[in-house]
């Protein structure tokens, strides 16, 4: 078996070396995604971010006209870095060249290199008035079709007994995306998605796909800066009250503890929960902008009972999966109405904003009667308000938000980013989220899964004494004043992180990372009174990237994990080799990975970002003992038509069954294929 696996690996390597092309755009997108992959949630849909990068690659940001909002949308710049770029123009006059960015304190050489393709100083065209015929002629069309599935059949597809839980549909996953865009004027988006196990043109999904999403967005309509009909996202303040769509957690981008809200944007992703559906618009009058919005959409929720003509639901489902009879029975049963407004003032580096909105359900929310749920939201309606601020002055950026849920408590956060010298930056943040604070669209920085029942103090440092050396570190100390899931007492913990990046030359980069986390959790022994146990997790990573030639790159990583809970100990490690062949011209391109992993159990699992087809993302976890390998190929059929395919597999030599429950697979392999085609015209 090992000989066969090695033979396959060698053949795949030969194939990858024989590939012929990858454009500058592909290289940059891959590099950007890899740089932030560890800050994204494990199940993230990166469509929103990738589409934004592609847009600004084709329509660079004018450094002499931007207010900073477009720069913030790139996500890899901190609020202080954005403010520094804008202030530099105000202090010394217009940029004559994009290379003047190198003189700004706080912008490292690597960061400037990433930023250059997205900016310009001499726009080639201005926004002009257009007639209807111009919209059809000048706009760009983009259609994408993707198919994927697990090749091995899992248990959920073999059960014929209608009284048992089972997957009602096929294992096929389907995705269709359509885009029409006229830069700075109009955008039309349509998404259609079917997950594995969901029905298609039958049963609960008689209309075909399980999930449909779409929007029409108008921009720059006089004082109406943005008008969106359909699905949209709202991102304001620090995410305590009103933030939907993509967000970052704690990680190597330490300055991202300060949120940079994008305001109103059309929704382009395929997550089936984190968006609004209805009508929203932003009206700007000098330094003040107002964004009223209304949203009405169905949610999937767990039905519990019916009392006094009211349906009672114990939980709202955010997975978007409707595969089994129970999931189908709860599909889109709870209607949600959200309406409100945001008002924001901006002037000379100061931003102050207010959010006020109300959420109403066509049913009662009553979580199960567990002790840790004592302060959870119960009822049919919730009103939220918040006030937020940010202020950039010279080398300091201050930020914060205070939020109130009118059925419960408060939540607030405040912090600052300061460039202490050309080499050193400091980040500080304090947060206090009361145990009875409620908000359904909150994505503030937190240790827990939601910003509630938590106090914390975060401090981070960024030190770059030279172009070849970058060191980042943070320490986050947090407390949970009330009980949590699997934690039957108030608790606290620490999260410590440090990373050193060495770039001795243009061909080589070394990365060393260490992370230590310590929390309390219920002990494993069954007792009348729960006892707490320390849960410690340590991670150590070493990675090297090197360029053998202008077109051939290698990446190696070794990662080690140590988990300890009371007397229970688990260890694990992962090593992998990536091979990427990236010439500048031609029709073919691709990359390949071969990995070996060995962990004592699930608690020592290791997550790792994987290259995937365009707009897709892969963050599988490596657990138990086995091998992982995948191959991505891209073929440019002709101008405007690209084809991707991907094959990836896990091999567990010592196991006879994989997975559990309905996902149980008989055998040692679990493999997946993907095929995707994109047409642009």
XYZ file of C-alpha atoms in Angstrom, residues 122-531:
410
model
C -3.484 58.146 -12.173
C -6.993 56.766 -12.874
C -7.436 55.947 -16.531
C -11.124 56.811 -16.612
C -13.765 58.732 -14.713
C -17.295 57.722 -13.786
C -19.677 59.064 -16.443
C -23.408 59.125 -16.958
C -24.617 56.147 -18.967
C -27.704 55.222 -20.906
C -29.381 51.812 -20.711
C -27.547 50.574 -23.773
C -24.219 51.478 -22.175
C -25.025 49.299 -19.150
C -25.461 46.275 -21.397
C -22.379 47.040 -23.490
C -19.876 48.167 -20.834
C -20.756 45.745 -18.055
C -18.878 42.529 -17.290
C -20.597 39.147 -16.959
C -19.284 36.293 -14.861
C -20.887 32.836 -14.563
C -19.488 29.997 -12.451
C -20.585 26.344 -12.202
C -19.160 23.951 -9.595
C -19.745 20.259 -8.919
C -18.239 18.207 -6.096
C -18.867 15.074 -4.053
C -17.299 12.511 -1.729
C -16.615 9.446 -3.862
C -17.132 6.829 -1.133
C -20.719 6.195 -0.084
C -21.523 6.970 3.552
C -24.089 5.229 5.709
C -26.669 8.014 5.454
C -27.254 7.281 1.750
C -27.796 3.529 2.187
C -30.682 3.587 4.707
C -34.003 2.767 3.029
C -36.200 2.591 6.158
C -38.341 5.793 6.084
C -38.695 5.733 9.892
C -34.959 6.199 10.429
C -32.768 9.245 10.092
C -31.069 9.270 6.686
C -29.942 11.540 3.885
C -32.875 12.228 1.576
C -30.898 13.504 -1.409
C -27.791 12.599 -3.352
C -24.177 13.149 -2.301
C -23.689 15.690 -5.107
C -22.864 19.293 -4.218
C -23.835 21.924 -6.780
C -23.160 25.638 -6.974
C -24.055 28.232 -9.603
C -22.969 31.861 -9.386
C -23.854 34.659 -11.759
C -22.478 38.218 -11.654
C -23.078 41.317 -13.728
C -21.028 44.359 -12.829
C -20.644 47.873 -14.139
C -17.859 49.364 -11.986
C -19.001 52.049 -9.528
C -22.551 51.898 -10.876
C -24.414 48.586 -10.885
C -24.006 45.019 -9.659
C -26.346 42.047 -10.051
C -25.666 38.839 -8.093
C -27.410 35.434 -8.187
C -26.306 32.368 -6.163
C -27.794 28.849 -6.152
C -26.501 26.058 -3.912
C -27.244 22.420 -3.095
C -25.363 20.718 -0.246
C -24.537 17.018 -0.100
C -27.528 15.002 1.101
C -30.112 17.612 0.127
C -32.887 16.865 -2.336
C -32.983 18.429 -5.790
C -36.260 19.190 -7.588
C -38.085 16.862 -5.213
C -39.351 16.699 -1.634
C -38.689 19.879 0.350
C -36.584 21.264 -2.515
C -39.155 21.076 -5.306
C -37.858 24.380 -6.675
C -34.463 22.810 -7.319
C -31.665 24.220 -5.191
C -32.015 24.348 -1.437
C -30.608 27.886 -1.242
C -31.168 30.845 -3.551
C -29.630 34.271 -3.036
C -29.592 37.399 -5.150
C -29.341 41.170 -5.128
C -29.345 44.286 -7.281
C -27.028 47.049 -6.077
C -26.844 50.619 -7.372
C -23.912 52.869 -6.501
C -23.194 56.602 -6.717
C -26.745 57.696 -7.446
C -26.214 61.349 -6.494
C -26.382 61.458 -2.675
C -27.462 57.815 -2.533
C -24.091 56.128 -2.174
C -25.508 52.600 -2.190
C -28.937 51.056 -2.754
C -29.376 47.293 -2.434
C -32.498 45.298 -3.185
C -32.289 41.636 -2.201
C -29.578 40.100 -0.013
C -27.056 42.351 1.702
C -24.677 42.643 4.661
C -24.254 45.384 7.253
C -20.991 45.961 9.114
C -20.777 48.808 11.611
C -18.652 49.616 14.637
C -16.774 46.814 16.360
C -19.373 44.169 15.550
C -21.068 44.171 18.965
C -24.567 44.783 17.628
C -24.704 44.838 13.842
C -22.212 42.845 11.796
C -23.029 40.221 9.164
C -20.767 38.522 6.652
C -17.033 37.926 6.959
C -15.086 38.659 10.161
C -11.686 37.778 11.621
C -10.720 36.282 14.956
C -7.494 36.336 16.937
C -4.326 35.372 15.104
C -1.146 36.603 13.486
C -2.882 39.754 12.203
C -2.911 41.220 15.710
C -4.134 44.648 14.588
C -7.391 43.107 13.390
C -8.825 43.220 16.900
C -9.990 46.646 15.699
C -12.882 46.044 13.318
C -13.175 48.116 10.144
C -16.842 48.113 9.176
C -17.705 48.100 5.465
C -21.180 49.522 6.025
C -23.770 48.364 3.475
C -22.681 45.863 0.831
C -24.528 43.455 -1.497
C -24.244 39.859 -0.291
C -22.178 37.652 -2.598
C -21.379 34.644 -0.415
C -23.279 31.355 0.099
C -23.509 31.202 3.896
C -27.216 30.629 4.563
C -27.525 32.647 7.780
C -25.200 35.646 8.106
C -26.999 38.108 5.810
C -30.117 40.254 5.502
C -32.797 40.057 2.811
C -34.887 43.045 1.795
C -34.032 46.685 1.055
C -31.270 48.938 2.374
C -29.687 52.189 1.251
C -27.007 54.658 2.321
C -27.743 58.383 1.933
C -24.824 60.790 2.398
C -25.057 64.489 3.163
C -21.616 66.046 3.577
C -20.091 64.405 6.662
C -23.175 62.458 7.720
C -24.495 59.227 6.231
C -27.720 57.424 7.106
C -28.442 53.764 6.304
C -32.048 52.619 6.850
C -32.758 48.934 6.283
C -35.484 46.320 6.447
C -35.057 42.552 6.166
C -37.505 39.654 6.093
C -36.366 36.073 5.633
C -37.156 32.538 6.832
C -34.839 30.759 9.258
C -34.420 27.097 10.047
C -35.144 26.450 13.716
C -35.707 23.493 16.045
C -39.431 23.216 16.807
C -40.097 22.405 20.480
C -43.817 22.863 21.210
C -46.970 24.831 20.491
C -48.611 26.746 23.347
C -51.513 29.234 23.133
C -51.336 29.418 19.331
C -47.608 30.182 19.456
C -44.916 27.971 17.999
C -41.957 27.580 20.339
C -38.423 27.029 19.018
C -35.487 25.943 21.154
C -32.681 27.003 18.790
C -31.977 28.689 15.458
C -29.951 26.591 13.027
C -27.065 28.377 11.287
C -25.610 25.447 9.324
C -27.795 25.764 6.208
C -28.012 21.953 5.977
C -31.380 20.319 5.153
C -30.528 16.671 4.506
C -32.382 14.476 7.015
C -36.127 14.287 7.806
C -35.584 16.298 11.020
C -33.559 18.995 9.254
C -36.173 19.218 6.511
C -38.994 19.435 9.088
C -37.292 22.484 10.659
C -36.397 24.083 7.320
C -37.416 27.747 7.058
C -40.107 27.414 9.747
C -39.274 30.601 11.654
C -39.799 33.977 9.968
C -37.522 36.855 10.977
C -38.164 40.596 10.487
C -35.333 43.065 11.128
C -35.642 46.817 10.630
C -33.710 49.848 11.800
C -31.075 52.370 10.784
C -27.476 53.436 11.166
C -26.293 57.048 11.323
C -22.615 57.903 11.002
C -20.519 61.080 11.184
C -16.989 61.271 9.723
C -14.556 64.179 9.808
C -10.767 64.559 10.054
C -10.057 61.051 11.244
C -13.031 60.924 13.632
C -15.932 58.517 13.123
C -18.976 58.353 15.406
C -21.942 56.130 14.640
C -25.213 54.926 16.106
C -27.130 51.703 15.386
C -30.772 51.155 16.340
C -32.792 48.192 15.102
C -35.410 45.655 16.110
C -35.629 41.915 15.451
C -39.015 40.162 15.503
C -39.824 36.479 15.092
C -43.062 34.766 14.052
C -42.657 32.448 17.029
C -41.176 32.264 20.509
C -37.512 31.531 21.199
C -37.118 29.417 24.346
C -33.742 27.674 24.750
C -33.645 24.384 26.593
C -33.701 24.651 30.385
C -30.039 24.109 31.075
C -28.324 26.106 33.801
C -25.834 27.669 31.401
C -28.811 28.929 29.343
C -30.315 30.857 32.270
C -29.528 34.262 30.770
C -30.060 33.397 27.099
C -32.595 35.339 25.053
C -36.205 34.274 25.474
C -39.095 35.897 23.691
C -40.371 37.040 20.325
C -38.724 40.438 19.807
C -35.414 42.115 20.590
C -34.356 45.755 20.292
C -30.658 46.630 20.032
C -28.830 49.931 20.071
C -25.164 50.807 20.050
C -22.849 53.769 19.715
C -19.320 53.408 18.357
C -16.320 55.572 17.607
C -12.880 55.563 16.052
C -10.282 58.305 15.929
C -6.966 58.409 14.109
C -4.455 61.053 15.147
C -0.837 60.894 14.044
C 0.454 57.504 15.258
C -2.564 56.514 17.383
C -5.848 54.892 16.392
C -8.510 54.604 19.129
C -11.729 52.608 18.758
C -14.671 51.322 20.774
C -18.365 50.491 20.957
C -21.066 50.396 23.634
C -24.104 48.205 22.917
C -27.384 47.604 24.754
C -29.976 44.872 24.299
C -33.269 46.100 25.737
C -34.241 42.696 27.104
C -30.933 42.336 28.883
C -27.540 43.821 29.566
C -24.668 45.761 28.074
C -21.584 44.975 26.064
C -18.699 47.292 25.418
C -15.166 47.263 24.066
C -12.448 49.856 23.709
C -8.874 49.819 22.489
C -6.070 51.525 20.634
C -3.306 50.853 18.126
C -0.150 52.912 18.391
C 2.998 53.074 16.297
C 5.594 53.582 19.037
C 8.429 53.800 16.527
C 9.125 52.930 12.922
C 9.876 49.363 14.052
C 7.387 48.790 16.891
C 3.563 48.930 17.160
C 1.344 48.269 20.168
C -2.239 46.983 20.281
C -4.480 47.140 23.375
C -8.117 46.099 23.772
C -10.491 45.674 26.696
C -13.899 44.028 26.394
C -16.806 43.391 28.753
C -19.800 41.459 27.444
C -22.391 40.898 30.156
C -23.979 37.468 30.575
C -27.479 38.768 29.685
C -26.437 40.708 26.592
C -28.337 39.577 23.495
C -27.683 40.267 19.804
C -28.306 37.970 16.846
C -25.838 39.612 14.445
C -22.787 40.198 16.624
C -19.258 39.283 15.599
C -17.011 41.234 17.948
C -13.624 39.875 19.017
C -14.188 37.185 21.667
C -12.720 33.996 23.041
C -16.128 32.336 23.053
C -18.225 31.590 20.003
C -20.300 34.734 20.655
C -19.496 38.052 22.389
C -21.521 37.382 25.547
C -20.645 36.412 29.132
C -17.009 37.444 28.745
C -14.446 39.920 30.025
C -11.021 40.171 28.483
C -7.858 42.203 28.071
C -5.741 41.809 24.939
C -2.311 43.236 24.247
C -0.254 42.690 21.125
C 3.073 43.780 19.655
C 4.393 44.033 16.098
C 8.157 44.425 15.819
C 10.070 44.707 12.540
C 13.654 45.869 13.039
C 14.503 45.137 9.393
C 12.940 44.040 6.133
C 14.101 40.503 6.839
C 12.649 40.053 10.315
C 9.073 40.365 11.622
C 7.926 39.353 15.104
C 4.309 39.493 16.286
C 2.895 38.412 19.627
C -0.197 38.795 21.764
C -1.473 37.803 25.190
C -5.206 37.606 25.846
C -6.530 37.080 29.363
C -10.273 36.365 29.625
C -12.964 35.528 32.191
C -16.411 33.995 31.836
C -18.544 35.326 34.758
C -21.323 32.785 34.194
C -21.550 29.117 33.180
C -20.923 27.970 29.613
C -21.568 24.834 27.622
C -19.528 22.032 29.256
C -18.296 24.499 31.909
C -20.515 24.354 35.018
C -18.830 27.193 36.898
C -17.427 30.674 36.274
C -14.021 30.297 34.646
C -11.066 32.086 33.135
C -8.141 31.402 30.864
C -5.265 32.679 28.762
C -4.391 32.689 25.082
C -0.762 33.445 24.178
C 0.660 33.628 20.669
C 4.010 34.462 19.127
C 5.265 34.244 15.541
C 8.626 34.993 13.984
C 9.029 35.434 10.228
C 12.483 35.475 8.644
C 13.048 36.445 5.023
C 16.800 36.099 4.387
C 16.350 36.690 0.655
C 13.668 36.976 -2.016
C 13.637 33.226 -2.552
C 13.221 32.008 1.032
C 10.893 32.614 3.953
C 10.965 30.935 7.368
C 8.070 31.004 9.824
C 8.033 29.857 13.452
C 4.845 29.958 15.530
C 3.926 28.980 19.072
C 0.475 29.204 20.677
C -0.588 28.320 24.210
C -4.215 28.215 25.403
C -5.462 27.392 28.874
C -9.138 27.095 29.857
C -11.351 25.406 32.421
C -13.789 22.673 31.435
C -15.949 20.096 33.187
C -14.021 17.059 34.361
C -14.659 13.733 32.677
C -15.702 11.931 35.883
C -19.480 11.694 36.475
C -20.222 13.267 39.861
C -23.205 14.881 41.557
C -21.289 18.149 41.641
C -19.251 18.927 38.542
C -15.535 19.409 39.049
